[in-house]
Coordinates of C-alpha atoms in Angstrom, one line a residue:
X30 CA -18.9 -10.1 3.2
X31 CA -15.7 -11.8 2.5
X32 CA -12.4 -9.9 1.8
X33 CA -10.9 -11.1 -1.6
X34 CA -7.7 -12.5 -3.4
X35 CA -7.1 -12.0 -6.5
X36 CA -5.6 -15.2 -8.5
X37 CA -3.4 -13.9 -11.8
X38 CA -4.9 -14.8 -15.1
X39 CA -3.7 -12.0 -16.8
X40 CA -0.9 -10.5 -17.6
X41 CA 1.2 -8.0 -14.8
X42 CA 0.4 -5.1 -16.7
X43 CA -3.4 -5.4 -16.3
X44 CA -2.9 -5.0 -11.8
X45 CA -3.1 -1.2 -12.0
X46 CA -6.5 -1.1 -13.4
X47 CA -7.9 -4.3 -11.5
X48 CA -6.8 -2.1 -8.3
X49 CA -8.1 0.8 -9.6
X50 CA -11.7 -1.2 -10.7
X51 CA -11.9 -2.2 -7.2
X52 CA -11.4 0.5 -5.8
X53 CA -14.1 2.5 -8.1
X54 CA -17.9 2.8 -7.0
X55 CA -18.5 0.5 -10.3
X56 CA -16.6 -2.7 -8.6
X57 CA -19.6 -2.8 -6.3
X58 CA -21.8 -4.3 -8.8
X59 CA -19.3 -7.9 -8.8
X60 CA -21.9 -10.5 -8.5
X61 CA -19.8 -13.3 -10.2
X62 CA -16.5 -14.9 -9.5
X63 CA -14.5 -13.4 -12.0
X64 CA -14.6 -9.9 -13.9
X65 CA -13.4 -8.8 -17.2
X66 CA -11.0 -6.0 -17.0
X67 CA -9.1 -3.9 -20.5
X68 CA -9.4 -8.1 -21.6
X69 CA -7.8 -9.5 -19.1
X70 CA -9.4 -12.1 -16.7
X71 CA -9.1 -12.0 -13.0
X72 CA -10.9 -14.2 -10.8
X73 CA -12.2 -12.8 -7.3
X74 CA -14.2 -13.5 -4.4
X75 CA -16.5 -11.3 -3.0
X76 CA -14.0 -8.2 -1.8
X77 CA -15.2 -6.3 1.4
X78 CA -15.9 -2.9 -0.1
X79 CA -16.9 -1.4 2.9
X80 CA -13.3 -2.5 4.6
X81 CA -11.4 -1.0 2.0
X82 CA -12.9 2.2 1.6
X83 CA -13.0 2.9 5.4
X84 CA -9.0 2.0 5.2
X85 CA -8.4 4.6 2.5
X86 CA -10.1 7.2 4.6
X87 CA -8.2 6.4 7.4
X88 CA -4.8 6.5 5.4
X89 CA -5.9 10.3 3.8
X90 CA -6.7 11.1 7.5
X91 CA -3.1 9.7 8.5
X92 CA -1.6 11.8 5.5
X93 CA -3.4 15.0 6.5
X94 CA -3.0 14.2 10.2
X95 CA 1.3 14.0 9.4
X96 CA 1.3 16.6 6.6
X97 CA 0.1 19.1 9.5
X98 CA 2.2 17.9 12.3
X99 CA 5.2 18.7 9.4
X100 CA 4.4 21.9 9.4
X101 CA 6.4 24.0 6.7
X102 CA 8.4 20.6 5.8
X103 CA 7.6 19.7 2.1
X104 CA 5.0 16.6 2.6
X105 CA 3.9 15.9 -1.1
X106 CA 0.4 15.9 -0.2
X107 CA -0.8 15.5 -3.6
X108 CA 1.3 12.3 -4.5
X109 CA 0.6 10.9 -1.2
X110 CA -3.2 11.2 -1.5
X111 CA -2.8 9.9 -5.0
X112 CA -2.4 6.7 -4.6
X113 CA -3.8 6.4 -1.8
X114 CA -6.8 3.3 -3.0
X115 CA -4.0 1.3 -4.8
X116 CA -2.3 1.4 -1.5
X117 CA -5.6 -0.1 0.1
X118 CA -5.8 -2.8 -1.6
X119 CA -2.5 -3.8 -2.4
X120 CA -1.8 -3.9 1.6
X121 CA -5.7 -5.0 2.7
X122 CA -6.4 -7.5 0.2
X123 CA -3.7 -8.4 -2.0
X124 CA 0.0 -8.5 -0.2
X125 CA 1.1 -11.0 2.1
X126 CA 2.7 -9.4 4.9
X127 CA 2.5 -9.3 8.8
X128 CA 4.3 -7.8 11.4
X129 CA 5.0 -10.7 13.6
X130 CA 6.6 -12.4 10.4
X131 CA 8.3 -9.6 8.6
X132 CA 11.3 -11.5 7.7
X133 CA 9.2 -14.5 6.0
X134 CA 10.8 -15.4 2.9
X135 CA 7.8 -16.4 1.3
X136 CA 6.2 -12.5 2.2
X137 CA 5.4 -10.2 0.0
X138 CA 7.8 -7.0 -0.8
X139 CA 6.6 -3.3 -1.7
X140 CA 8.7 -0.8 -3.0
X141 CA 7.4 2.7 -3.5
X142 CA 8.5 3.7 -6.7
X143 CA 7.6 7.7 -6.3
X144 CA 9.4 8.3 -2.8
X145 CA 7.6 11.4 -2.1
X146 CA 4.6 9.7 -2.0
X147 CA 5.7 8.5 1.3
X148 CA 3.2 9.8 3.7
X149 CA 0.3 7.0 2.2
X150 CA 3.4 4.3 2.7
X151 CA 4.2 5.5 6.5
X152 CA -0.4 6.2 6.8
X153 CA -0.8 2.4 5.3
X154 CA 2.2 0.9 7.8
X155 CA -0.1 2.5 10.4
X156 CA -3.4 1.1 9.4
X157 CA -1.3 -2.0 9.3
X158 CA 0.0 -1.9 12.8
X159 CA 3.5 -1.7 11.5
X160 CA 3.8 1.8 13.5
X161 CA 1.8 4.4 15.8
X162 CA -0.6 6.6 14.7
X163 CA 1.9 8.9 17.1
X164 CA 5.2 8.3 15.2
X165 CA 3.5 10.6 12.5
X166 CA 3.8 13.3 14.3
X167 CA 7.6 13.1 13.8
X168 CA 7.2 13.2 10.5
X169 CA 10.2 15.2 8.2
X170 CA 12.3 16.1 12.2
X171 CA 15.4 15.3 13.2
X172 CA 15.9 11.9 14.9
X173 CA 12.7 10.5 13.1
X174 CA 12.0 7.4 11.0
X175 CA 9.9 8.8 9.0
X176 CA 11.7 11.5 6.2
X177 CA 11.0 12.5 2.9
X178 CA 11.5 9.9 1.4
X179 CA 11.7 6.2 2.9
X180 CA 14.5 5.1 4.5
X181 CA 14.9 1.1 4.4
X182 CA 14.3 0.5 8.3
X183 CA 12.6 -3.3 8.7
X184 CA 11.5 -2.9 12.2
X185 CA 8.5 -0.1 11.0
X186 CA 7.8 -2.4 7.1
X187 CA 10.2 -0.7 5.1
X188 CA 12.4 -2.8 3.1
X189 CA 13.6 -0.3 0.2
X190 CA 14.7 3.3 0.4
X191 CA 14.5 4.8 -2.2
X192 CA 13.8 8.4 -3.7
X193 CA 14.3 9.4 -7.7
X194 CA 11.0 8.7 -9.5
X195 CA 11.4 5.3 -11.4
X196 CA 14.2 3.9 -9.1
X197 CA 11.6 1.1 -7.9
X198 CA 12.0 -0.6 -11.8
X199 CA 15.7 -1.4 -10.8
X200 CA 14.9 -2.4 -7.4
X201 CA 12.1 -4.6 -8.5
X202 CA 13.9 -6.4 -11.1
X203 CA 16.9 -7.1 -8.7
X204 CA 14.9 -8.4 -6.3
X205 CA 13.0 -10.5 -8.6
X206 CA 16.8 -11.8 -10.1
X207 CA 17.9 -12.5 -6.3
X208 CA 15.1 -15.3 -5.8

């Protein structure tokens, strides 16, 4: 099985349900090269189901695994696990990023809008070899890289802090303006 890129057809509003298409039981059944989705048009290779489901479990084990280690911290759990699958394929089969290039200026940028969601951002850096699996465990303590909401801290993937819901909107759009 191939892994897949998605080429843009459509218009930027449409990538929230393409990602949540392939990441539903129904995207299984793609036999051609490009699939209709709310009208738009994307077109696709075959995508490596299999991969990206098995990274989504790992990143909700991740969450669970540093959610625990927090102890009575305030992990956000539920916003975490939420969006979790967009997560998967936005850092498995969409983004252009690697660690041994970070500071490419052709790579790709994430910012995490919802900052409490942080926990799938720090599991996904982890499935992406960004961080340890052991770096969770330090997770909301003092002296760690990982708080409650991201910190902008390059060497570990994170390139934005941010925290108030919606903040990423202005980020995006002055990044966008600084290219």
């Amino acid at each position: 099985i191939e892994t897949t890129s998605l080429k843009r057809l459509a218009s930027a509003s449409e990538i929230a349900n393409v990602i949540l298409f392939l990441s539903s039981d129904l995207s299984s059944y793609i036999t051609g090269q490009t699939i209709r989705v709310d009208g738009g048009i994307w077109s696709m290779k075959k995508i490596n189901l299999k991969k990206i489901k098995n990274i989504s479990k790992n990143i909700r084990k991740n969450i669970l695994f540093a959610a625990k280690c927090a102890g009575s911290s305030s992990a956000h759990i539920g916003g975490a696990l939420s969006c979790v699958d967009i997560l998967s394929v936005l850092f498995f089969n969409i983004m252009k990023i690697d660690k041994k290039n970070k500071m490419d200026l052709k790579r790709d940028r994430f910012i995490l809008s919802k900052g409490h969601g942080c926990l799938a951002y720090y599991a996904a850096l982890v499935e992406k070899k960004f961080i340890v699996k052991k770096e969770l465990e330090t997770f909301e303590k003092n002296e760690s890289n990982l708080l409650g909401h991201p910190v902008m801290n390059r060497d570990i993937g994170i390139e934005f802090s941010n925290g108030s819901l919606g903040m990423g909107l202005s980020l995006g759009i002055g990044v966008a303006i600084s290219f």
